[in-house]
Amino acid sequence: MRKCLFYLPVFFLTVFFSAFLSGFFPDFLSGRPLFAHERCYVKWVNDGDTIVLADGRHIRYIGINAPEIDHENKKAEFFGYTAKKYNKRLVLSKTVRLEFDKETHDRYGRILAYVFLNNGVFVNKVMIEKGYAYCLSRRPNNKYDQVLLQSQRDAMSAKRGIWRNWKEKKARYWGNRRSKRFHYSICAFGKKITRENKIVFLRKWDAFWAGYAPCKKCMAGEK
Ligand SMILES: [Zn+2]
């Protein structure tokens, strides 16, 4: 019994300090899921916004979308391989810190994360800043939307990466304030936008500047 009285406090102190050291408390106090930060080794880079960890888990960067590389029967998009190459340079064979938002997985079973290098570099943000990806806001994972949009505006102003040699078609685009997507006015999804949520853009550039991302259906493959 006496032995037990000794071990109990030791047990609790150990638990407390390991939790403290693992950064558990700040997240606990803010109501976020437990162990909201993780350190992991990157063994593979799929493209500009997806990586694979040493334990086989697939990570999809939150808040950004990089141009696609070749997959299935689809051809690579403009800047797809450049984005992949740059992402590789940033994270391949490195230990990164993952930070999560409200949803931890997407519908393909990939883990949704903000990725940070050991020196604090915010990878999702750098991909946008360099013009290798654009903002893809998706509720409820909006923690860094404003930060990412500011970086996108910097990249646009400096005409980096995908923003270089920008061309506009003569068209009208309908944005959805709720989903933060924009469509050609002929798109079925665009037609469903309610009047309160609809915003008209006369240039794609303006839609991107406002933080809207192109609809995957009506603008597939376009930037
Ligand atoms: Zn559309």
Tab-separated table of N, CA and C and ligand atoms in Angstrom, residues 182-184 187 189-190 215 217-218, ligand 1:
chain	number	residue	atom	x	y	z
A	182	PHE	N	-15.039	29.603	-58.040
A	182	PHE	CA	-15.648	30.387	-59.117
A	182	PHE	C	-15.788	29.527	-60.363
A	183	HIS	N	-16.784	29.857	-61.171
A	183	HIS	CA	-17.212	29.036	-62.312
A	183	HIS	C	-17.414	29.901	-63.537
A	184	TYR	N	-17.392	29.218	-64.719
A	184	TYR	CA	-17.888	29.887	-65.911
A	184	TYR	C	-19.391	30.038	-65.720
A	187	CYS	N	-21.610	26.944	-66.162
A	187	CYS	CA	-21.447	25.741	-65.329
A	187	CYS	C	-22.701	25.460	-64.492
A	189	PHE	N	-22.892	24.008	-61.686
A	189	PHE	CA	-22.672	24.345	-60.271
A	189	PHE	C	-22.770	25.844	-60.051
A	190	GLY	N	-22.283	26.579	-61.058
A	190	GLY	CA	-22.335	28.028	-60.971
A	190	GLY	C	-23.782	28.518	-60.957
A	215	CYS	N	-13.410	26.156	-60.225
A	215	CYS	CA	-14.209	24.935	-60.114
A	215	CYS	C	-13.507	23.813	-60.878
A	217	LYS	N	-14.829	21.218	-62.118
A	217	LYS	CA	-15.647	20.672	-63.209
A	217	LYS	C	-15.548	21.524	-64.462
A	218	CYS	N	-15.888	22.817	-64.335
A	218	CYS	CA	-15.948	23.621	-65.551
A	218	CYS	C	-14.594	24.217	-65.953
B	1	ZN	ZN	-18.038	25.113	-62.366
